[in-house]
Every structure is written in C-alpha cells, then in structure tokens.
Tab-separated table of C-alpha atoms and ligand atoms in Angstrom:
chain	number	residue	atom	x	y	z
H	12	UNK	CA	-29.592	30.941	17.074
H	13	UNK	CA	-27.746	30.713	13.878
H	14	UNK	CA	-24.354	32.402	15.592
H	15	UNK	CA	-24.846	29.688	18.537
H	16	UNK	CA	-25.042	26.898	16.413
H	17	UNK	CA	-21.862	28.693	14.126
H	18	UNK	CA	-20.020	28.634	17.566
H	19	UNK	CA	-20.687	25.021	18.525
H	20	UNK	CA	-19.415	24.082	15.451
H	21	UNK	CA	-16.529	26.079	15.613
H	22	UNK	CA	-15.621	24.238	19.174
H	23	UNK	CA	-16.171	20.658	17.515
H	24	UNK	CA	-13.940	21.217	15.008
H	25	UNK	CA	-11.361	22.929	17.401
H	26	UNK	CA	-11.889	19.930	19.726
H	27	UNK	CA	-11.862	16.916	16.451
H	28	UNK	CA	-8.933	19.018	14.867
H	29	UNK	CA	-6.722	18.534	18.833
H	30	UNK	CA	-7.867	15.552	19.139
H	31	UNK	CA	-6.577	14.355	15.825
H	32	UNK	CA	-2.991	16.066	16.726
H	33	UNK	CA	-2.759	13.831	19.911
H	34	UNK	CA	-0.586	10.458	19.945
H	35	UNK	CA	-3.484	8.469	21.758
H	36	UNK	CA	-4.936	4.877	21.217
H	37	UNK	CA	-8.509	4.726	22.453
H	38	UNK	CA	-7.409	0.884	24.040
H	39	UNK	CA	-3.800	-0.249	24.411
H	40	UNK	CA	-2.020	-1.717	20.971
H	41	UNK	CA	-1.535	-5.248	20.632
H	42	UNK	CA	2.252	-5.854	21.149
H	43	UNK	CA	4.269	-7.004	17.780
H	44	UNK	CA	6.309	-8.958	20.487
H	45	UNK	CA	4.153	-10.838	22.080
H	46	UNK	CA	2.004	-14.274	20.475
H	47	UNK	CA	-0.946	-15.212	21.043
H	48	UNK	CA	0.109	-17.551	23.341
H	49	UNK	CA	1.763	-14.684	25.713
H	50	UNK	CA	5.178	-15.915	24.753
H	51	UNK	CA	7.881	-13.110	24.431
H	52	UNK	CA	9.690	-12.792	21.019
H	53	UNK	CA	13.237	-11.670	21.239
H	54	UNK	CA	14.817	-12.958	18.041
H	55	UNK	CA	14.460	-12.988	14.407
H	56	UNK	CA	14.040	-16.531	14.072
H	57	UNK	CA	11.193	-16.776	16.152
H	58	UNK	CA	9.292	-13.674	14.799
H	59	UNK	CA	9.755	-15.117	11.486
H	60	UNK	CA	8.624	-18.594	12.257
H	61	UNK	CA	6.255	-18.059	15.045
H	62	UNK	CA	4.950	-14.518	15.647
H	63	UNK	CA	4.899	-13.061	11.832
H	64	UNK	CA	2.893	-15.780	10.333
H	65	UNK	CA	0.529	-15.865	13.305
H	66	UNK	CA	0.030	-11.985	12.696
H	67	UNK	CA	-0.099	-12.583	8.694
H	68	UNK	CA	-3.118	-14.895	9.350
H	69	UNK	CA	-5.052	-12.750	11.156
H	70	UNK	CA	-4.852	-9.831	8.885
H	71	UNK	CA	-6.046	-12.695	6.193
H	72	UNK	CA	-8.641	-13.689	8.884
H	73	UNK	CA	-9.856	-10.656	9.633
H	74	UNK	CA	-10.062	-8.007	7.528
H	75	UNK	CA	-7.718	-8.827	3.824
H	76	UNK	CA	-8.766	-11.985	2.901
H	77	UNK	CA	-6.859	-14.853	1.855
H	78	UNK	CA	-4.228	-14.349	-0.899
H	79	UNK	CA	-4.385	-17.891	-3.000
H	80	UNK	CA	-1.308	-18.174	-4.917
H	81	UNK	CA	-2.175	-20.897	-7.274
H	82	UNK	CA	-2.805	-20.735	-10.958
H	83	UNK	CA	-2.597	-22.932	-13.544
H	84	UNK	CA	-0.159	-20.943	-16.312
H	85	UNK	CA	1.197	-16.937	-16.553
H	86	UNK	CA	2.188	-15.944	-19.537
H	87	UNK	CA	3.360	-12.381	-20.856
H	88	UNK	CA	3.009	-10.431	-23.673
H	89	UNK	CA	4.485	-7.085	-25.634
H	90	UNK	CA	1.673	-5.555	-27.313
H	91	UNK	CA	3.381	-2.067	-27.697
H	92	UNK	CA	7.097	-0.977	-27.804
H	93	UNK	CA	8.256	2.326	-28.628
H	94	UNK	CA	12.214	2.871	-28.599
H	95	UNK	CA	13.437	6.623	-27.861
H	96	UNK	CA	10.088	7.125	-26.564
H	97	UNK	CA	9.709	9.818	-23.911
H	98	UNK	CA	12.102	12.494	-25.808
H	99	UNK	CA	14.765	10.016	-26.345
H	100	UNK	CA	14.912	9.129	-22.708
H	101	UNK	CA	12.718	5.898	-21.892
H	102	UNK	CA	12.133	2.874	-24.436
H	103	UNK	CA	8.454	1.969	-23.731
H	104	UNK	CA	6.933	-1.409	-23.216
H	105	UNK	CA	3.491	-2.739	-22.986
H	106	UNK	CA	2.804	-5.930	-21.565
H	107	UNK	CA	0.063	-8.103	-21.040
H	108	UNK	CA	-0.037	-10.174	-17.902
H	109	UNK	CA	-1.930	-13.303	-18.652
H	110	UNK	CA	-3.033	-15.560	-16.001
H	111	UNK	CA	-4.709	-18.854	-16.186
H	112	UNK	CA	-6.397	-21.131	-14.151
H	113	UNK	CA	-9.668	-23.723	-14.733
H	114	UNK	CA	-9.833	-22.449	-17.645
H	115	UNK	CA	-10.095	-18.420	-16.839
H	116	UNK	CA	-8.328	-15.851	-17.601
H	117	UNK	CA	-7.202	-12.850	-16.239
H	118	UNK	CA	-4.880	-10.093	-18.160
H	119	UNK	CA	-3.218	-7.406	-16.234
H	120	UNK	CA	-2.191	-4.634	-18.123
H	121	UNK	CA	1.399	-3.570	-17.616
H	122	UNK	CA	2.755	0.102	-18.826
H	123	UNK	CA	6.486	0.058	-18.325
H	124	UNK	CA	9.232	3.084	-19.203
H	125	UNK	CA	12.804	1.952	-18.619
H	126	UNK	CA	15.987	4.761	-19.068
H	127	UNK	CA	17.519	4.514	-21.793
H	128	UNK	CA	20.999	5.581	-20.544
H	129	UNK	CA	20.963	2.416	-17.956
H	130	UNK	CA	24.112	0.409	-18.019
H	131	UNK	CA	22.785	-1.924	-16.018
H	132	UNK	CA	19.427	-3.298	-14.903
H	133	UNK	CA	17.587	-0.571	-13.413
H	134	UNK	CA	15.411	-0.091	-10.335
H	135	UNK	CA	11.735	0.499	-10.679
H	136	UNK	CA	8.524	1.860	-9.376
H	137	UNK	CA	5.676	-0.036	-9.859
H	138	UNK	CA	2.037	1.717	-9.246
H	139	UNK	CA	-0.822	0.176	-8.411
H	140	UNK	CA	-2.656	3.038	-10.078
H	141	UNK	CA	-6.483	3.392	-8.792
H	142	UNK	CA	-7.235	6.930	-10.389
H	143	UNK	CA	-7.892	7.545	-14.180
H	144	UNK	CA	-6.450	5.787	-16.470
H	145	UNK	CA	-4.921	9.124	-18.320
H	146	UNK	CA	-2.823	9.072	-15.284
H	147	UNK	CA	0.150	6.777	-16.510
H	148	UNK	CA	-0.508	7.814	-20.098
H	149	UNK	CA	1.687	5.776	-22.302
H	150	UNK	CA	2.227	8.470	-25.093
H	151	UNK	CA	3.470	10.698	-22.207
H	152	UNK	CA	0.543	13.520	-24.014
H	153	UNK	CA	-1.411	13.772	-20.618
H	154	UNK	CA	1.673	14.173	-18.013
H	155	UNK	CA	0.916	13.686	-14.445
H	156	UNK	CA	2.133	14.379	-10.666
H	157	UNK	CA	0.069	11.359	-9.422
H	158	UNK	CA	2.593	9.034	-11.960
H	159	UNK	CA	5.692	11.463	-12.846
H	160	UNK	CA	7.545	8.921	-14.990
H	161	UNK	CA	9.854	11.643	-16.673
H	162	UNK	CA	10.859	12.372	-13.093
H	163	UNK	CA	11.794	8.772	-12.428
H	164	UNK	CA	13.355	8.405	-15.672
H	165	UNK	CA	15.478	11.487	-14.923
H	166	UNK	CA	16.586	9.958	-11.786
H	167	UNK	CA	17.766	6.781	-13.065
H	168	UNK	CA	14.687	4.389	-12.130
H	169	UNK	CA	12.527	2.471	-14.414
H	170	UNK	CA	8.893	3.131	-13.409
H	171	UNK	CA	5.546	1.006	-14.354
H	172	UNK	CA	2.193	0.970	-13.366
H	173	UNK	CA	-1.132	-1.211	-13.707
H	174	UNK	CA	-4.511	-0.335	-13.193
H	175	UNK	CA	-6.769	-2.067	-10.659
H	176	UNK	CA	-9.623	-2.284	-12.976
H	177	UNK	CA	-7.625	-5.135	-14.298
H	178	UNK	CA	-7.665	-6.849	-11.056
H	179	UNK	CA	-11.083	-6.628	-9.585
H	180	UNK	CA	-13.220	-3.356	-10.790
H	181	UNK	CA	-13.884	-0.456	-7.939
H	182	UNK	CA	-17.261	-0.806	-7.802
H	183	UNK	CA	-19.303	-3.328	-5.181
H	184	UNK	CA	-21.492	-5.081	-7.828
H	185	UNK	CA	-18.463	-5.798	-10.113
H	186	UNK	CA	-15.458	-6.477	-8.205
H	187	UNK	CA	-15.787	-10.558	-8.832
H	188	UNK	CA	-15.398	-9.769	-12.444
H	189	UNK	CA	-11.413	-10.476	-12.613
H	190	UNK	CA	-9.245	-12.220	-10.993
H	191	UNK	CA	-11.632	-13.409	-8.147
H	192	UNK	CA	-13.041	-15.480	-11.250
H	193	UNK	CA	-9.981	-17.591	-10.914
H	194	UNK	CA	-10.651	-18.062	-7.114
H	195	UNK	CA	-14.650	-18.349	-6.937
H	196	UNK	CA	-14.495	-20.016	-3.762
H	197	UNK	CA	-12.860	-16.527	-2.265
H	198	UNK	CA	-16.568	-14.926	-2.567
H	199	UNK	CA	-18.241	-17.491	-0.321
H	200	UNK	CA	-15.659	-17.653	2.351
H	201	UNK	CA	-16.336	-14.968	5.578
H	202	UNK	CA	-12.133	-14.800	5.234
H	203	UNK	CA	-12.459	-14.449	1.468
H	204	UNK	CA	-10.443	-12.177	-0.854
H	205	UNK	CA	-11.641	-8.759	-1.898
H	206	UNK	CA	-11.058	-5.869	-3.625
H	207	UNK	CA	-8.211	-4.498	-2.294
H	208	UNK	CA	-6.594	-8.064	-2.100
H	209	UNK	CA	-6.965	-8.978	-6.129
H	210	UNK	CA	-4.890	-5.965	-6.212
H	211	UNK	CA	-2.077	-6.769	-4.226
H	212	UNK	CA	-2.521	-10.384	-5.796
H	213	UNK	CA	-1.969	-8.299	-9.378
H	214	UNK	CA	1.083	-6.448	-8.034
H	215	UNK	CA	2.713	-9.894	-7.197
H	216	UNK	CA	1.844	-11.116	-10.925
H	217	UNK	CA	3.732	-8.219	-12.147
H	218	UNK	CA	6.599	-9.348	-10.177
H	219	UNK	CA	6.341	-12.480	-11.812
H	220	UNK	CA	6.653	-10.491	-14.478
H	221	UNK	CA	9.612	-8.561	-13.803
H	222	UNK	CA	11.743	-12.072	-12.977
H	223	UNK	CA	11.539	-12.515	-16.666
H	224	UNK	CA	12.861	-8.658	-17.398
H	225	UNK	CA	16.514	-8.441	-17.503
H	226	UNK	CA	16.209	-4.730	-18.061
H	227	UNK	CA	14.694	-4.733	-14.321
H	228	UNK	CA	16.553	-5.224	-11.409
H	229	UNK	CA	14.645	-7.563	-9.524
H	230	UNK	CA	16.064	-7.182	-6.327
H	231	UNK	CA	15.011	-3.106	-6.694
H	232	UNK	CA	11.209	-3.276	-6.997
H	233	UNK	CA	9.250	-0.319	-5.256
H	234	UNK	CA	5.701	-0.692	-4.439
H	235	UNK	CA	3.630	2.713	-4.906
H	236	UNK	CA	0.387	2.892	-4.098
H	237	UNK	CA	-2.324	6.283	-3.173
H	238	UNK	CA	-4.908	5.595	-0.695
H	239	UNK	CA	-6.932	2.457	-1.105
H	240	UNK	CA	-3.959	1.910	-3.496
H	241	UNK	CA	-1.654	2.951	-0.802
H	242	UNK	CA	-3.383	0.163	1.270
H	243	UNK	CA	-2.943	-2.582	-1.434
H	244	UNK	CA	0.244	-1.695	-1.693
H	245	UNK	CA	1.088	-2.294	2.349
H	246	UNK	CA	-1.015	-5.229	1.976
H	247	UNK	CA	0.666	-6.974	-0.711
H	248	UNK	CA	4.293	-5.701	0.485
H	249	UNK	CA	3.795	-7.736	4.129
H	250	UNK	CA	1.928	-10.803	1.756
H	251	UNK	CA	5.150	-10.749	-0.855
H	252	UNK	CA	8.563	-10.611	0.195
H	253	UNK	CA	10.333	-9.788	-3.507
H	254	UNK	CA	8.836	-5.912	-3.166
H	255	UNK	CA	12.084	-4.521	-1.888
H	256	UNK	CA	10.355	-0.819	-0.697
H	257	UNK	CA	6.997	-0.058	0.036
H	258	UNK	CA	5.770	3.484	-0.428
H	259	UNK	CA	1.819	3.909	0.843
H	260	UNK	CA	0.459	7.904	-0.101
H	261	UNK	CA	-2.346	9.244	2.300
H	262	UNK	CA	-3.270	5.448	2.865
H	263	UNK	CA	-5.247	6.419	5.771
H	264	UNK	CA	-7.996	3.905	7.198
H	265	UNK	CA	-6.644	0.235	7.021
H	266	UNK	CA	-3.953	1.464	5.131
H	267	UNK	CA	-0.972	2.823	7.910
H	268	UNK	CA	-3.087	4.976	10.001
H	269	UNK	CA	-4.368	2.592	13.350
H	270	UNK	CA	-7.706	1.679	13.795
H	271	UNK	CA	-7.600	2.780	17.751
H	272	UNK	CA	-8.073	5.918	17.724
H	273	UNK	CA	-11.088	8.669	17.025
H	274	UNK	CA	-9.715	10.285	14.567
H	275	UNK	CA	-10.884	10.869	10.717
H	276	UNK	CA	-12.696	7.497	8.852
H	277	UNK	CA	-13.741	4.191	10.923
H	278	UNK	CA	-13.813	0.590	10.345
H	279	UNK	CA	-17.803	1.011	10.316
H	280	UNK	CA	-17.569	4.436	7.373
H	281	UNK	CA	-14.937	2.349	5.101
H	282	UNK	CA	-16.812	-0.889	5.386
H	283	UNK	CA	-20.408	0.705	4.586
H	284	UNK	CA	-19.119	3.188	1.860
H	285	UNK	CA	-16.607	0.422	0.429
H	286	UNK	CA	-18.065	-3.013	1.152
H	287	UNK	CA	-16.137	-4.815	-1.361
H	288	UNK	CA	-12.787	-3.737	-0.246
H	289	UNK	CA	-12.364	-6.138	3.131
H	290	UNK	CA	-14.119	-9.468	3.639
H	291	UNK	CA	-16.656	-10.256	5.701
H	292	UNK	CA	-15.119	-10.946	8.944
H	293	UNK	CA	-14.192	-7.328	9.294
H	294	UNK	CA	-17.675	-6.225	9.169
H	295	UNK	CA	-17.956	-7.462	12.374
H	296	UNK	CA	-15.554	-5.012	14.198
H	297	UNK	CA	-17.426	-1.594	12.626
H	298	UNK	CA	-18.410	-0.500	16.549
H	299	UNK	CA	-15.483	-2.010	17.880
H	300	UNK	CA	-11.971	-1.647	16.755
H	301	UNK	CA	-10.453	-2.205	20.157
H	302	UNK	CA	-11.441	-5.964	19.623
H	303	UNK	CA	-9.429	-6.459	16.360
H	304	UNK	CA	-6.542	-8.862	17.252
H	305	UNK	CA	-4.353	-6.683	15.382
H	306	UNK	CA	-3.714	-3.138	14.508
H	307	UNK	CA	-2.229	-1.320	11.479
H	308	UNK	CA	1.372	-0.981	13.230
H	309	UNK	CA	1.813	-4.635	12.844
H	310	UNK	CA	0.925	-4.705	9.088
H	311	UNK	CA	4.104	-2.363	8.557
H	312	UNK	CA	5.787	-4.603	11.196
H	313	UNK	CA	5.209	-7.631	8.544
H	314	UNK	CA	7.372	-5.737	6.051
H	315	UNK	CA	10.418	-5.237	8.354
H	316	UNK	CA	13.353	-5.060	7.833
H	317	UNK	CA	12.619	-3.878	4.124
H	318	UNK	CA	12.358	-0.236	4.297
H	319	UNK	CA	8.908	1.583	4.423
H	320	UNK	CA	7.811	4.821	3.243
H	321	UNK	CA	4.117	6.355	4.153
H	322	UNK	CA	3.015	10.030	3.997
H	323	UNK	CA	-0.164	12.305	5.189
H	324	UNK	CA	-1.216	14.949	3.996
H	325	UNK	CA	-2.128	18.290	6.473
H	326	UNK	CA	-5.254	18.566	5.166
H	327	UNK	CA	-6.519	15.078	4.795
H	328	UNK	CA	-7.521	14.468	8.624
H	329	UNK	CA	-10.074	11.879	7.356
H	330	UNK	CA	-6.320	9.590	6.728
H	331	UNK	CA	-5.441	10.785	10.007
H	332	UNK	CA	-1.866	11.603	9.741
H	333	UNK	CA	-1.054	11.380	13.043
H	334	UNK	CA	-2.138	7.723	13.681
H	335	UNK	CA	-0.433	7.009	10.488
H	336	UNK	CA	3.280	8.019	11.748
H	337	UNK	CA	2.497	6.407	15.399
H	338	UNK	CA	2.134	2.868	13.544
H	339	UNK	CA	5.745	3.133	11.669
H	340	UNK	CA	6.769	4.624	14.858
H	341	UNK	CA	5.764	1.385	16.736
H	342	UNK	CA	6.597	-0.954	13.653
H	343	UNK	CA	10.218	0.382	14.995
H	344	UNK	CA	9.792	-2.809	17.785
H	345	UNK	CA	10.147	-5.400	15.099
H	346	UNK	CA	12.652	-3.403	12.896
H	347	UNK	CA	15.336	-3.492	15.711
H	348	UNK	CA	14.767	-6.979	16.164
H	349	UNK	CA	16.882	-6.958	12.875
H	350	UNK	CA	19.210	-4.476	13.948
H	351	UNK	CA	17.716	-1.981	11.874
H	352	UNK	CA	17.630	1.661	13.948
H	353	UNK	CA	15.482	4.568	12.859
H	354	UNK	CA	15.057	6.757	15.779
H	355	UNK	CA	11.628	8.137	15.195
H	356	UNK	CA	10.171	10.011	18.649
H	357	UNK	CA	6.653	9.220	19.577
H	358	UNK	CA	5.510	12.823	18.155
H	359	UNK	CA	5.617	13.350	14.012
H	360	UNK	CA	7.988	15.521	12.288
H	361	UNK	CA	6.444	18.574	11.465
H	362	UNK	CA	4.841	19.676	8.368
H	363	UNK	CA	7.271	19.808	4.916
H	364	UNK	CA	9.670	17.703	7.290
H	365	UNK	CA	10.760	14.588	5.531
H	366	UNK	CA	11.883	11.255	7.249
H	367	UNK	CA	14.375	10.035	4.518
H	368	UNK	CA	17.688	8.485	6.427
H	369	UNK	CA	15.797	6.011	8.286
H	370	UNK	CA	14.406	2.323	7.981
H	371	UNK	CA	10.755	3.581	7.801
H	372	UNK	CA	10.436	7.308	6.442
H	373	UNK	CA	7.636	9.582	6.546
H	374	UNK	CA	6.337	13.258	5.794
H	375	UNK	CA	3.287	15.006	6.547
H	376	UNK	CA	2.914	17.224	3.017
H	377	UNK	CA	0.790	20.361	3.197
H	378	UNK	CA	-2.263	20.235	1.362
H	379	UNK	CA	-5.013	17.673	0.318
H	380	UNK	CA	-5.504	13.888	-0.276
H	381	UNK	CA	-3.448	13.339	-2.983
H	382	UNK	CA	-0.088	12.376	-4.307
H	383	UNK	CA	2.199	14.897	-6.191
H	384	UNK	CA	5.705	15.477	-7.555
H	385	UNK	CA	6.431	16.795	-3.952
H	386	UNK	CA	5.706	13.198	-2.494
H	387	UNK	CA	7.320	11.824	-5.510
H	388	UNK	CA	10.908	13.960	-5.266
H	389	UNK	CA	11.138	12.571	-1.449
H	390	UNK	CA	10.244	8.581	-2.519
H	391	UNK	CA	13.294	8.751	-5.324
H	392	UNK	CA	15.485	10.362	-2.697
H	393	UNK	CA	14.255	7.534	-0.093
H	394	UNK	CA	14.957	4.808	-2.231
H	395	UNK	CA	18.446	6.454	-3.281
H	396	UNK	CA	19.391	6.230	0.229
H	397	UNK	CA	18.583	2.815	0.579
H	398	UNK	CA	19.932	1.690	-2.806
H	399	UNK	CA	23.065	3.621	-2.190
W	267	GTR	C1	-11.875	7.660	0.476
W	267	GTR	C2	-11.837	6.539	1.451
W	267	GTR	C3	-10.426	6.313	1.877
W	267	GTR	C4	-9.464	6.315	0.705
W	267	GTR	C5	-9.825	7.266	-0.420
W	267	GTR	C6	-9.119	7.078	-1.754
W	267	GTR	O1	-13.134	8.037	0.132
W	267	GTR	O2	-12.647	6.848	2.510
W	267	GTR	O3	-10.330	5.167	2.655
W	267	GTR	O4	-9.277	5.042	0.240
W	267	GTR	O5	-11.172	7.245	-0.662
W	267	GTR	O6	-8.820	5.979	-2.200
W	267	GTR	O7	-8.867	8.105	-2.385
C-alpha cells in the first residue's frame, strides 16, 4: 500500500515537474498589440498614448491598486554619515525620507554607499529589501549575498536599499500602518492600494530623493527587488518611468511569471496566504486566471524600451521559471515596437546560461528561492552593458 501510494507520488511529481518545463498557456495571452477596442497598434505613439495607459489601468484595476501620487511636502534628512566607510571604499549616508500629507507622516529609511573613487556621479542599485533588516547592514559587520554592496562598490556603482516595513508592514493586520495612512481612502476602494503597491510608491520617494543627490546619477537608477520585492519592483518600474533598469529575483506569481498556466503558486494560494498584497478586485479571479484582462507579459511590456532583467531559480518551481522567461519573451512584441531587438526563442536558456546582451535578460540559477552574489555578478554585468 505504502510503495503504491510512494509510486503515485513519484508519477505526480514526474508529471507537475514536465509540465512545469513546457512553454504552454492554459488560454491564449491577451495581445500587447491589440486595445480593448480591437484596434491594432503598430507605432510608438499610439502604444504610448492609447494602448499602455489602457493596460496600466487595468493592472491598477485589477490586481495593484491605484498608485496616488499626491502629498503635501517630502523632505530629506542625513541622520548618519560615515566617510572612508567600507575599508576606505564607500562614504556612507543615511537618510530619512519624510513624507507629508493631512497632516501624516511617513519616513522611509534610506541606507546609501556611494564609491569613493567616482569622478563623476555614479550609477546605483536601489533595493527594495523585504528580508531582515541585517541584510543591508550599514556598519558592513553582517555582510550579505542578498545585498552585496562591497561587490557593487567594487564595480563602480553606488548601491542603496530601504526596507518595506517602512512602507506598509508584511503582515495583513498591519499593512495600513504607513504610508496607506496618507491615502486612507486606498483601504475602502475594491481598486485600492496594497501592500506591495506602498512599496513601489516608497521606491518612487527615494527617487525623489535621488533628484536632490548630485553624487547619484539620476538617469542610472536600478530597481532590485527578491520575490514579492521582485514584484514591487516590476510594479513600480512600469508605474515610474525615472527607474532606468529593472531587475525582479525569483519574482514568481504576479511578479514575471504568467498567471495562465498550471504551474507552481496561483492567483487563489497568493491571495489567501497574502491577502494584503493585491486589492480586492483580484480576489475575484482566484479560480479563474484566464479571465484577467491582462497577463504578467504585459506588465514587463509597460517597462519597454528600458531594459529588464528577471531570473528563476531551478529549484524554485513554486516561481515557475519557465512562465517567467515566456512573459519577457513575449514583452519582446512591444520592445521592437521601439526598435529594440533581443532575439530570445520561445524555449529558456538553459540552466547557469545568462541572457546579458539583450533588451530584457534572464537566467535560470541552480538552486533555491533566493538571491545571491551569483545573481548579483550577472545584474552589474547587465547594467554594464547597457550603461556602456
Ligand atoms: C512566497 C510567496 C511568493 C513569494 C515569496 C517571497 O511564500 O508565495 O509569492 O513572494 O514568498 O517573497 O519570498
């Protein structure tokens, strides 16, 4: 009995584990080229005016929320600097973000190393960091793959990070508690803001930020983000135009991987286990992701033509790396629009194969859900070949 039930086991995992290596949809995407209206889009000018705003709405619509941009004041301050810090290599700056509006406040917590051999502004990383906050250690004593800043610093980029804590707390009974106290309204609203939207809102303060930086060049901002960070970070790159890169780690469900197809987490497992991530209007596609009006490839679609990085992990089927590569592969629709050519094939690269000379790069890394100095070394050579 207990061998039979071994064996069955063994063949649904054989079968899940093919599946998952197919390129199939469960229901045909909906086409990046193509309004709502059936009118075909051949040119830039009316993807920008008609077809990418009509797209941007119905991610708000239906499963981001809306991103409110108004506040009343932002104001920024150093609370720590440290020159030489880092061995001599990185002067060190703390900032607080502060935002104001009726009367509320919300700080955002900036950590920022910047080279000290730059003889000009310098590029940067910013991470929207969702793990501990030992991660991006500011005294460099706790060093860490997830946030190598000696790496970046070595490599001639400035690199910063936040934490999303500052944003809107992780947790389903305390996410209102930041900056969705500035937006009350948000909560009541079926197309409200969420979680995962307060932190791409936060990102977009820190570019505020960064304006007022002339150590940073602001036309060289990178986006990192790691899983529901990863999808923030996708998420506030297609909502905010200054992020000049986005790079989204093992962002998985909602994040780059599409929604049609039976492979790894659903709409229905994120939305029950994370409620507070997507607003409410999403809830109501859990046993039906063929109805959403739009799927994942478009998101990276509302980036082009700024270049896009995502990666899997071989190990981390529940992210569904294979799904994740087919949506940059058919984002490639709305990057030629612009004349910009990557020549990705339907099938993924294979494992340890990096996708760095292209528009929208990729690699499937192998090992677990995470993000290392291994995703790290091919993001700094990504951006070098853009920057170049
Ligand atoms: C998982 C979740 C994923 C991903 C991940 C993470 O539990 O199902 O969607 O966001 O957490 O953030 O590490």
């Amino acid at each position: 009995m207990i061998k039979r039930l071994k064996s069955c086991l063994i063949l649904l995992f054989v079968i899940t584990k093919s599946y998952a290596q197919t390129i199939e949809t469960t229901s045909p995407l909906p086409d990046a080229l193509k309004t709502i209206d059936g009118i075909t889009i051949d040119k830039v000018s009316d993807w920008e005016k008609k077809r990418r705003p009509e797209i941007l709405t119905l991610f708000e619509d239906n499963i981001y929320g809306q991103m409110p941009k108004k506040f009343d004041k932002i104001s920024y301050k150093t609370t720590n600097e440290v020159a030489n810090a880092m061995n001599g290599k990185a002067n060190l700056k703390e900032v607080d973000i502060k935002v104001e509006k009726d009367k509320k406040t919300v700080t955002i917590h900036l950590i920022l190393f910047i080279p000290v051999k730059a003889t000009k502004n310098s590029p940067v990383f910013l991470l929207i960091n969702n793990r501990g906050k030992e991660n991006t250690d500011p005294t460099r004593k706790v060093k860490s793959e997830f946030w190598p800043a000696e790496m970046a610093i070595d490599s001639g980029y400035a690199i910063a990070a936040f934490h999303i804590s500052d944003a809107a707390p992780d947790n389903k009974d305390t996410y209102q508690n930041s900056v969705l106290q500035l937006y009350p309204e948000q909560l009541n609203a079926d197309n409200g803001m969420k979680a995962i939207g307060a932190w791409a809102w936060a990102a977009s303060r820190v570019m505020d930020y960064f304006k007022t930086n002339k150590d940073i060049d602001f036309n060289k901002v990178s986006l990192v983000g790691h899983s529901r960070g990863g999808k923030a970070a996708l998420w506030a790159g297609a909502q905010d135009k200054r992020f000049a890169m986005i790079f989204a780690s093992c962002s998985g469900n909602t994040g780059a991987a599409l929604a049609r197809r039976k492979v790894g987490e659903s709409i229905k497992a994120i939305n029950t286990t994370f409620p507070h991530w997507f607003n409410n209007n999403y809830k109501r596609f859990n046993d039906n992701a063929d109805a959403l009006p739009v799927d994942q490839h478009l998101l990276i679609s509302l980036i082009a033509p700024r270049p896009v990085y995502t990666t899997s992990a071989t190990e981390d089927i529940w992210a569904d790396p294979v799904g994740s590569y087919m949506s940059i592969s058919e984002a490639q629709k709305v990057y030629s629009l612009y004349g910009k050519k990557s020549g990705l094939s339907p099938n993924p690269p294979a494992v340890n194969t990096p996708i760095i000379q292209s528009i929208l790069g990729y690699h499937n890394r192998e090992g677990i859900h995470n993000m290392t100095a291994y995703d790290w070394g091919n993001f700094i050579r990504f951006a070098g070949f853009h920057y170049k």
